[in-house]
Short mmCIF file of C-alpha atoms and ligand atoms in Angstrom, two decimals:
data_model
loop_
_atom_site.label_atom_id
_atom_site.label_comp_id
_atom_site.label_asym_id
_atom_site.label_seq_id
_atom_site.Cartn_x
_atom_site.Cartn_y
_atom_site.Cartn_z
CA MET A 1 0.00 0.00 0.00
CA ARG A 2 1.23 3.47 -0.91
CA ILE A 3 -0.24 6.31 1.12
CA GLU A 4 -1.44 9.02 -1.26
CA SER A 5 -2.19 11.85 1.16
CA ILE A 6 -1.89 12.69 4.83
CA GLU A 7 -3.98 15.44 6.37
CA LEU A 8 -3.33 16.66 9.91
CA ARG A 9 -5.53 18.85 12.05
CA LYS A 10 -4.83 20.52 15.36
CA ILE A 11 -8.02 20.57 17.37
CA PHE A 12 -9.36 21.87 20.63
CA LEU A 13 -12.39 19.99 21.94
CA PRO A 14 -13.47 21.11 25.43
CA TYR A 15 -14.08 18.55 28.18
CA LEU A 16 -17.34 18.60 30.13
CA SER A 17 -15.19 19.44 33.16
CA PRO A 18 -11.45 20.07 33.58
CA PHE A 19 -9.33 16.97 34.21
CA GLU A 20 -6.73 17.26 37.00
CA THR A 21 -3.88 14.86 37.76
CA SER A 22 -0.99 15.06 40.24
CA GLY A 23 0.90 17.31 37.87
CA TRP A 24 -1.44 19.20 35.54
CA ARG A 25 -4.96 20.26 34.70
CA GLU A 26 -6.42 20.32 31.17
CA GLN A 27 -9.60 21.94 29.90
CA GLY A 28 -10.00 19.91 26.75
CA SER A 29 -8.45 17.71 24.09
CA HIS A 30 -5.53 19.20 22.16
CA ALA A 31 -5.18 16.12 19.97
CA ILE A 32 -3.95 15.94 16.40
CA ILE A 33 -6.42 14.23 14.08
CA VAL A 34 -5.10 12.34 11.04
CA ARG A 35 -6.89 11.59 7.77
CA MET A 36 -5.17 9.47 5.10
CA GLN A 37 -6.05 8.22 1.65
CA ALA A 38 -4.77 5.12 -0.13
CA ASP A 39 -6.27 2.88 -2.82
CA GLY A 40 -9.48 4.93 -2.82
CA ILE A 41 -9.96 4.35 0.92
CA VAL A 42 -10.03 6.95 3.70
CA GLY A 43 -8.67 6.18 7.17
CA TRP A 44 -8.69 8.19 10.38
CA GLY A 45 -6.47 8.29 13.45
CA GLU A 46 -5.60 10.43 16.44
CA ALA A 47 -2.45 11.41 18.29
CA PRO A 48 -3.91 12.19 21.74
CA VAL A 49 -1.20 14.66 22.74
CA GLY A 50 -1.83 17.22 25.45
CA GLU A 51 -1.45 20.99 25.54
CA ASN A 52 1.74 20.62 27.59
CA PRO A 53 4.53 18.02 27.81
CA PHE A 54 3.49 16.91 31.31
CA TYR A 55 2.28 13.31 30.77
CA ASN A 56 5.17 12.48 28.44
CA GLU A 57 7.66 14.64 26.54
CA GLU A 58 5.22 15.46 23.74
CA ASN A 59 2.61 18.13 23.26
CA GLN A 60 0.45 19.37 20.41
CA LYS A 61 3.13 21.73 19.07
CA SER A 62 5.95 19.19 19.21
CA ALA A 63 3.87 16.46 17.58
CA TRP A 64 2.71 18.89 14.89
CA SER A 65 6.27 19.72 13.91
CA ILE A 66 7.65 16.15 14.15
CA LEU A 67 4.74 14.86 12.05
CA GLN A 68 5.24 17.50 9.35
CA ASP A 69 9.04 17.55 9.26
CA TYR A 70 9.76 13.83 9.63
CA LEU A 71 7.00 11.27 10.09
CA ALA A 72 4.53 12.16 7.33
CA PRO A 73 7.27 12.51 4.66
CA LEU A 74 8.82 9.19 5.80
CA LEU A 75 5.48 7.39 5.58
CA LEU A 76 4.84 8.60 2.02
CA ARG A 77 8.13 7.03 0.92
CA VAL A 78 7.34 3.50 2.19
CA ASP A 79 5.53 0.73 0.33
CA LEU A 80 3.58 -0.89 3.15
CA ALA A 81 3.03 -4.66 2.97
CA SER A 82 1.19 -4.52 6.31
CA PRO A 83 0.55 -2.09 9.19
CA TRP A 84 3.48 -3.73 10.99
CA ASP A 85 5.81 -1.92 8.55
CA VAL A 86 5.03 1.53 9.99
CA THR A 87 6.93 1.27 13.29
CA PRO A 88 10.24 0.17 11.71
CA ALA A 89 9.89 2.96 9.12
CA PHE A 90 9.81 5.49 11.99
CA ALA A 91 12.64 3.91 14.00
CA ARG A 92 15.24 6.59 13.17
CA VAL A 93 13.07 9.21 14.87
CA ARG A 94 13.58 8.78 18.58
CA GLY A 95 10.66 8.97 21.02
CA ASN A 96 7.69 11.07 19.87
CA ARG A 97 5.56 7.97 20.18
CA MET A 98 2.15 9.66 20.25
CA ALA A 99 2.93 11.45 17.01
CA LYS A 100 3.99 8.12 15.48
CA ALA A 101 0.90 6.37 16.84
CA GLY A 102 -1.45 8.88 15.20
CA LEU A 103 -0.15 7.78 11.79
CA GLU A 104 0.22 4.10 12.66
CA PHE A 105 -3.39 3.84 13.87
CA THR A 106 -4.57 5.37 10.61
CA VAL A 107 -2.63 2.81 8.57
CA TRP A 108 -4.23 -0.02 10.58
CA ASP A 109 -7.62 1.51 9.86
CA LEU A 110 -6.81 1.66 6.12
CA PHE A 111 -5.65 -1.98 5.99
CA ALA A 112 -8.65 -3.23 7.94
CA ARG A 113 -11.00 -1.33 5.60
CA ARG A 114 -9.21 -2.60 2.51
CA GLU A 115 -9.52 -6.17 3.78
CA GLY A 116 -13.19 -5.66 4.61
CA ARG A 117 -12.57 -6.35 8.30
CA SER A 118 -12.95 -4.60 11.60
CA LEU A 119 -9.81 -3.34 13.33
CA ALA A 120 -10.57 -5.59 16.32
CA ASN A 121 -10.68 -8.59 14.02
CA LEU A 122 -7.44 -7.61 12.25
CA LEU A 123 -5.68 -7.23 15.62
CA GLY A 124 -6.86 -10.63 16.87
CA GLY A 125 -9.55 -9.44 19.24
CA THR A 126 -11.63 -12.14 20.89
CA ARG A 127 -14.31 -10.17 22.76
CA ASP A 128 -17.47 -8.49 21.53
CA ARG A 129 -17.68 -6.20 24.60
CA VAL A 130 -14.93 -4.69 26.76
CA GLU A 131 -15.23 -3.88 30.45
CA VAL A 132 -14.65 -0.23 31.30
CA GLY A 133 -14.45 2.15 34.25
CA VAL A 134 -13.96 5.85 34.87
CA SER A 135 -10.82 7.76 35.82
CA VAL A 136 -11.81 10.49 38.28
CA GLY A 137 -9.56 13.55 38.40
CA ILE A 138 -8.50 15.35 41.57
CA GLN A 139 -11.47 17.19 43.09
CA LYS A 140 -11.65 20.25 45.33
CA ASP A 141 -12.75 18.34 48.44
CA LEU A 142 -13.99 14.95 49.64
CA PRO A 143 -17.75 15.69 49.47
CA THR A 144 -17.31 16.74 45.83
CA LEU A 145 -15.33 13.57 45.11
CA LEU A 146 -18.00 11.34 46.66
CA ALA A 147 -20.71 13.10 44.65
CA VAL A 148 -18.72 12.71 41.41
CA VAL A 149 -18.09 9.00 42.07
CA ALA A 150 -21.76 8.46 43.00
CA GLY A 151 -22.73 10.07 39.69
CA TYR A 152 -20.58 7.68 37.63
CA LEU A 153 -21.81 4.66 39.61
CA SER A 154 -25.39 5.69 38.93
CA GLU A 155 -24.58 5.80 35.21
CA GLY A 156 -23.54 2.15 35.47
CA TYR A 157 -19.74 2.24 35.74
CA SER A 158 -18.54 -0.50 38.04
CA ARG A 159 -14.86 0.43 38.41
CA ILE A 160 -13.42 3.73 39.57
CA LYS A 161 -9.86 5.05 39.37
CA LEU A 162 -8.86 7.98 41.57
CA LYS A 163 -6.08 10.35 40.62
CA ILE A 164 -3.87 10.86 43.68
CA LYS A 165 -1.07 13.18 44.79
CA PRO A 166 0.57 14.03 48.15
CA GLY A 167 -2.20 15.54 50.29
CA TRP A 168 -4.89 13.88 48.13
CA ASP A 169 -4.22 10.17 48.43
CA ILE A 170 -4.97 8.25 51.64
CA GLU A 171 -8.10 10.21 52.61
CA PRO A 172 -9.81 10.12 49.21
CA ALA A 173 -9.12 6.38 48.92
CA ARG A 174 -10.46 5.83 52.44
CA ALA A 175 -13.57 7.96 51.84
CA VAL A 176 -14.49 6.16 48.62
CA ARG A 177 -13.76 2.73 50.10
CA GLU A 178 -15.88 3.45 53.20
CA SER A 179 -18.79 4.63 51.05
CA TRP A 180 -18.62 1.64 48.66
CA PRO A 181 -17.01 -1.36 50.40
CA GLU A 182 -17.35 -3.65 47.33
CA LEU A 183 -16.40 -1.18 44.59
CA ARG A 184 -13.58 -2.10 42.23
CA LEU A 185 -11.23 0.78 43.06
CA GLN A 186 -7.73 1.75 41.96
CA VAL A 187 -5.47 4.82 42.11
CA ASP A 188 -3.04 6.59 39.74
CA ALA A 189 -0.24 8.91 40.91
CA ASN A 190 1.23 9.93 37.52
CA SER A 191 4.81 9.73 38.79
CA ILE A 192 4.57 12.18 41.71
CA TYR A 193 6.16 10.07 44.50
CA ARG A 194 9.71 8.92 45.23
CA LEU A 195 11.04 5.72 46.71
CA GLN A 196 11.31 7.34 50.15
CA ASP A 197 7.49 7.61 50.13
CA ALA A 198 7.19 3.80 50.30
CA ALA A 199 5.85 3.73 53.86
CA HIS A 200 3.34 6.45 53.05
CA LEU A 201 2.12 4.58 49.97
CA ALA A 202 1.81 1.34 51.95
CA GLN A 203 -1.10 2.97 53.81
CA LEU A 204 -3.09 2.47 50.60
CA ASP A 205 -2.87 -1.28 51.21
CA ALA A 206 -5.74 -0.89 53.71
CA PHE A 207 -8.26 -0.14 50.95
CA ASN A 208 -8.34 -3.35 48.92
CA LEU A 209 -7.27 -1.64 45.69
CA LEU A 210 -7.16 -3.38 42.32
CA LEU A 211 -3.85 -1.64 41.74
CA ILE A 212 -1.63 1.39 42.39
CA GLU A 213 -0.60 2.96 39.07
CA GLN A 214 2.74 4.65 38.34
CA PRO A 215 3.68 6.02 41.75
CA LEU A 216 7.35 6.73 40.88
CA ALA A 217 9.18 8.54 38.10
CA HIS A 218 7.87 8.39 34.52
CA ASP A 219 11.11 6.84 33.27
CA ASP A 220 11.83 4.55 36.21
CA ILE A 221 11.65 0.77 36.32
CA PHE A 222 14.37 0.06 38.89
CA ASP A 223 12.92 1.89 41.92
CA HIS A 224 9.46 0.50 41.18
CA ALA A 225 10.97 -2.99 41.56
CA GLU A 226 12.13 -2.05 45.03
CA LEU A 227 8.86 -0.29 45.93
CA LYS A 228 6.86 -3.32 44.85
CA ARG A 229 8.49 -5.41 47.57
CA SER A 230 7.08 -3.09 50.25
CA LEU A 231 3.49 -2.93 48.91
CA LYS A 232 0.73 -5.50 49.25
CA SER A 233 -1.46 -3.82 46.61
CA PRO A 234 -0.71 -4.82 43.01
CA LEU A 235 1.63 -2.32 41.36
CA CYS A 236 0.90 -1.15 37.80
CA LEU A 237 3.20 0.70 35.39
CA ASP A 238 1.89 3.22 32.84
CA GLU A 239 4.34 5.99 31.82
CA SER A 240 7.42 3.75 32.27
CA ILE A 241 6.37 1.16 29.68
CA VAL A 242 6.91 2.82 26.29
CA SER A 243 8.18 -0.15 24.25
CA PRO A 244 8.29 -3.95 24.21
CA ASP A 245 11.85 -3.73 25.59
CA HIS A 246 10.66 -1.68 28.55
CA ALA A 247 7.98 -4.30 29.16
CA ARG A 248 10.56 -7.07 29.02
CA TRP A 249 12.82 -5.21 31.48
CA ALA A 250 9.93 -4.65 33.89
CA ILE A 251 8.93 -8.30 33.74
CA SER A 252 12.51 -9.41 34.27
CA LEU A 253 13.06 -7.04 37.23
CA GLN A 254 9.63 -7.89 38.68
CA ALA A 255 9.00 -4.16 38.77
CA CYS A 256 5.22 -4.46 38.63
CA ASP A 257 2.26 -6.87 38.67
CA ILE A 258 0.22 -5.32 35.85
CA PHE A 259 0.73 -3.15 32.76
CA ASN A 260 -1.49 -0.31 31.69
CA ILE A 261 -1.38 -0.46 27.87
CA LYS A 262 -2.03 2.71 25.87
CA PRO A 263 -1.16 2.24 22.22
CA SER A 264 -0.55 5.98 21.87
CA ARG A 265 2.10 6.00 24.63
CA ILE A 266 3.79 3.00 22.98
CA GLY A 267 3.93 4.45 19.46
CA GLY A 268 1.26 2.28 17.90
CA LEU A 269 -0.89 -0.81 17.91
CA GLY A 270 1.86 -3.15 16.71
CA ASP A 271 4.14 -2.60 19.71
CA ALA A 272 1.11 -2.44 22.03
CA LYS A 273 0.09 -5.91 20.84
CA ARG A 274 3.66 -7.13 21.33
CA ILE A 275 3.53 -5.92 24.95
CA HIS A 276 0.14 -7.59 25.40
CA ASP A 277 1.65 -10.86 24.14
CA LEU A 278 4.82 -10.56 26.26
CA ALA A 279 2.72 -9.98 29.37
CA GLN A 280 0.44 -12.90 28.53
CA ALA A 281 3.44 -15.21 28.13
CA ALA A 282 4.76 -14.02 31.51
CA GLY A 283 1.39 -14.60 33.19
CA MET A 284 0.88 -10.88 33.76
CA ALA A 285 -2.50 -9.19 33.33
CA VAL A 286 -2.88 -6.01 31.31
CA TRP A 287 -5.61 -3.39 31.08
CA HIS A 288 -6.28 -0.59 28.64
CA GLY A 289 -5.51 2.98 29.69
CA GLY A 290 -6.83 6.17 28.17
CA MET A 291 -5.69 9.65 27.15
CA LEU A 292 -9.17 11.23 27.08
CA GLU A 293 -9.27 10.50 23.36
CA THR A 294 -11.91 11.80 20.99
CA GLY A 295 -14.25 9.26 19.45
CA ILE A 296 -11.57 8.36 16.89
CA GLY A 297 -8.86 7.33 19.34
CA ARG A 298 -11.52 5.80 21.57
CA ALA A 299 -12.60 3.41 18.78
CA VAL A 300 -8.96 2.36 18.30
CA ASN A 301 -8.66 1.70 22.04
CA VAL A 302 -11.84 -0.39 22.17
CA ALA A 303 -10.56 -2.54 19.29
CA LEU A 304 -7.24 -3.21 21.04
CA ALA A 305 -8.94 -3.88 24.39
CA SER A 306 -10.82 -6.76 22.76
CA LEU A 307 -7.62 -8.86 22.85
CA PRO A 308 -7.73 -11.76 25.31
CA ASN A 309 -5.19 -10.67 27.96
CA PHE A 310 -7.01 -7.37 28.74
CA THR A 311 -8.59 -8.84 31.84
CA LEU A 312 -9.17 -5.72 33.97
CA PRO A 313 -11.61 -2.87 33.12
CA GLY A 314 -10.17 -0.14 30.89
CA ASP A 315 -10.05 3.67 31.20
CA ILE A 316 -12.22 3.75 28.10
CA SER A 317 -15.41 5.43 29.22
CA ALA A 318 -18.31 6.24 26.92
CA ASN A 319 -17.86 9.42 24.85
CA ASP A 320 -20.39 11.36 26.93
CA ARG A 321 -18.15 11.06 30.00
CA TYR A 322 -15.72 13.45 28.27
CA PHE A 323 -17.45 15.71 25.76
CA ALA A 324 -20.82 17.43 25.34
CA ARG A 325 -20.41 16.72 21.63
CA ASP A 326 -17.76 14.46 20.14
CA ILE A 327 -16.39 14.53 16.57
CA VAL A 328 -18.01 11.21 15.67
CA GLN A 329 -21.56 10.40 14.63
CA ASN A 330 -21.60 7.04 16.46
CA PRO A 331 -20.39 7.59 20.02
CA PHE A 332 -20.00 4.61 22.35
CA THR A 333 -22.69 4.28 25.00
CA LEU A 334 -22.29 2.35 28.23
CA ASN A 335 -23.98 -1.05 28.38
CA PRO A 336 -25.72 -1.94 31.68
CA ASP A 337 -22.88 -4.35 32.53
CA SER A 338 -20.25 -1.54 32.47
CA THR A 339 -18.99 -2.53 29.01
CA LEU A 340 -18.66 -0.93 25.60
CA THR A 341 -19.55 -2.91 22.49
CA VAL A 342 -16.65 -3.61 20.12
CA PRO A 343 -17.50 -2.28 16.63
CA THR A 344 -17.83 -4.94 13.94
CA GLY A 345 -17.99 -2.63 10.89
CA LEU A 346 -15.05 -1.66 8.71
CA GLY A 347 -11.84 -0.44 10.36
CA HIS A 348 -12.08 1.04 13.84
CA GLY A 349 -15.61 2.00 13.00
CA ALA A 350 -15.69 5.65 14.09
CA LEU A 351 -17.84 7.69 11.68
CA VAL A 352 -16.27 11.12 11.71
CA ASP A 353 -18.58 14.14 11.91
CA GLU A 354 -16.57 16.19 9.45
CA ALA A 355 -18.68 19.33 9.78
CA TYR A 356 -18.17 19.46 13.53
CA LEU A 357 -14.51 18.49 13.13
CA ASP A 358 -14.16 21.56 10.87
CA ASP A 359 -15.67 23.71 13.62
CA ILE A 360 -13.13 22.65 16.22
CA THR A 361 -10.09 22.59 13.90
CA LEU A 362 -7.46 25.20 14.75
CA GLU A 363 -5.06 24.45 11.89
CA ARG A 364 -4.85 22.09 8.90
CA TRP A 365 -1.95 20.77 6.89
CA GLU A 366 -1.77 18.29 4.04
CA LEU A 367 1.01 16.37 2.32
CA ARG A 368 0.51 14.50 -0.96
CA ALA A 369 2.68 11.80 -2.46
O1 LIG B 1 -9.06 8.51 29.08
O2 LIG B 1 -10.49 8.26 30.69
C1 LIG B 1 -9.40 8.60 30.26
C2 LIG B 1 -8.39 9.12 31.25
C3 LIG B 1 -7.60 8.05 31.84
O3 LIG B 1 -6.52 8.78 33.82
C4 LIG B 1 -6.44 8.59 32.64
N1 LIG B 1 -5.31 8.83 31.96
O4 LIG B 1 -2.13 8.47 33.48
O5 LIG B 1 -3.61 7.03 33.03
C5 LIG B 1 -3.24 8.19 33.04
C6 LIG B 1 -4.13 9.30 32.59
C7 LIG B 1 -3.43 10.24 31.68
C8 LIG B 1 -4.30 11.34 31.27
S1 LIG B 1 -3.41 12.63 30.66
C9 LIG B 1 -4.51 13.87 30.33
MG1 LIG B 2 -1.84 6.51 34.33
#
């Protein structure tokens, strides 16, 4: 397959409410949306970069320039035998994995459409529904947090993740656990703690958590291995696992019990599937994370989460948890059993609302072969 054109758009799509983590607060999606044409087919993808380089090193401006100056021109020069050829074609460009993923997802969508298959089917998905939960940002006080959690539970979500930071960790976890003794509950620190906080973090063991996600540095594996020995709660890595090699190192060092897999963080679906397979072979569970994607990235995530070793609920909530209006005509809705239905149509299945996408586009750029 030769890609004939690549169109990029910078967007701003406001969230229903700001999302706050241990290190930043964002008001909306600053993703880059990708549209490609090949063999008379149109494919769509998303690089779910943020406004600022606070989750990883990338942001909307950096991804915009790396895509235009390097990745899009490289992709137009390759004859693709399969979507697996994209990642090696980008190997000379270090890092910048979300920018790479935006293009790689789109190529998977094109191949799936050309073969008349769904993306989930092409990836080897085995489920028709995926279990999901909600990631709840840091709130102004405990009563507000309990009201927000109660709201999501009443919508039918059966697993809650709390964002934590020093001063907003033990008490929020305790308050939610006391209110809902049976709730599937987990926490995510986004790299705010250090190894010397081990005794403090061990207090979270009292709350029967599914997991504690990424307490230590974004690029650490070594200290997490030591921290894990002092925690009873399962330890999960997110930011630290950016490639199959990182996954292999973490497994070998016994640095965690569980991986959060986000194909955007990993540079694409190919390497995300490799990590899924490595974890499965090592007897380690994985679950699907989220980057508050628009309906396009969300459809990609749902397809990947249909693979067999995704055995814990994903941070892949229904579109209406994020946006008053999304840029797709077929948003996911939550099933009563806290699942989303895996699309069975062509490609990832998101039907882009191009008129609304135009409305929220800040800048457009196109490259033709
Ligand atoms: O997509 O529902 C979602 C958000 C899930 O908490 C979530 N993601 O570290 O796992 C994580 C965070 C990163 C969000 S960055 C804006
Ligand atoms: Mg995380």
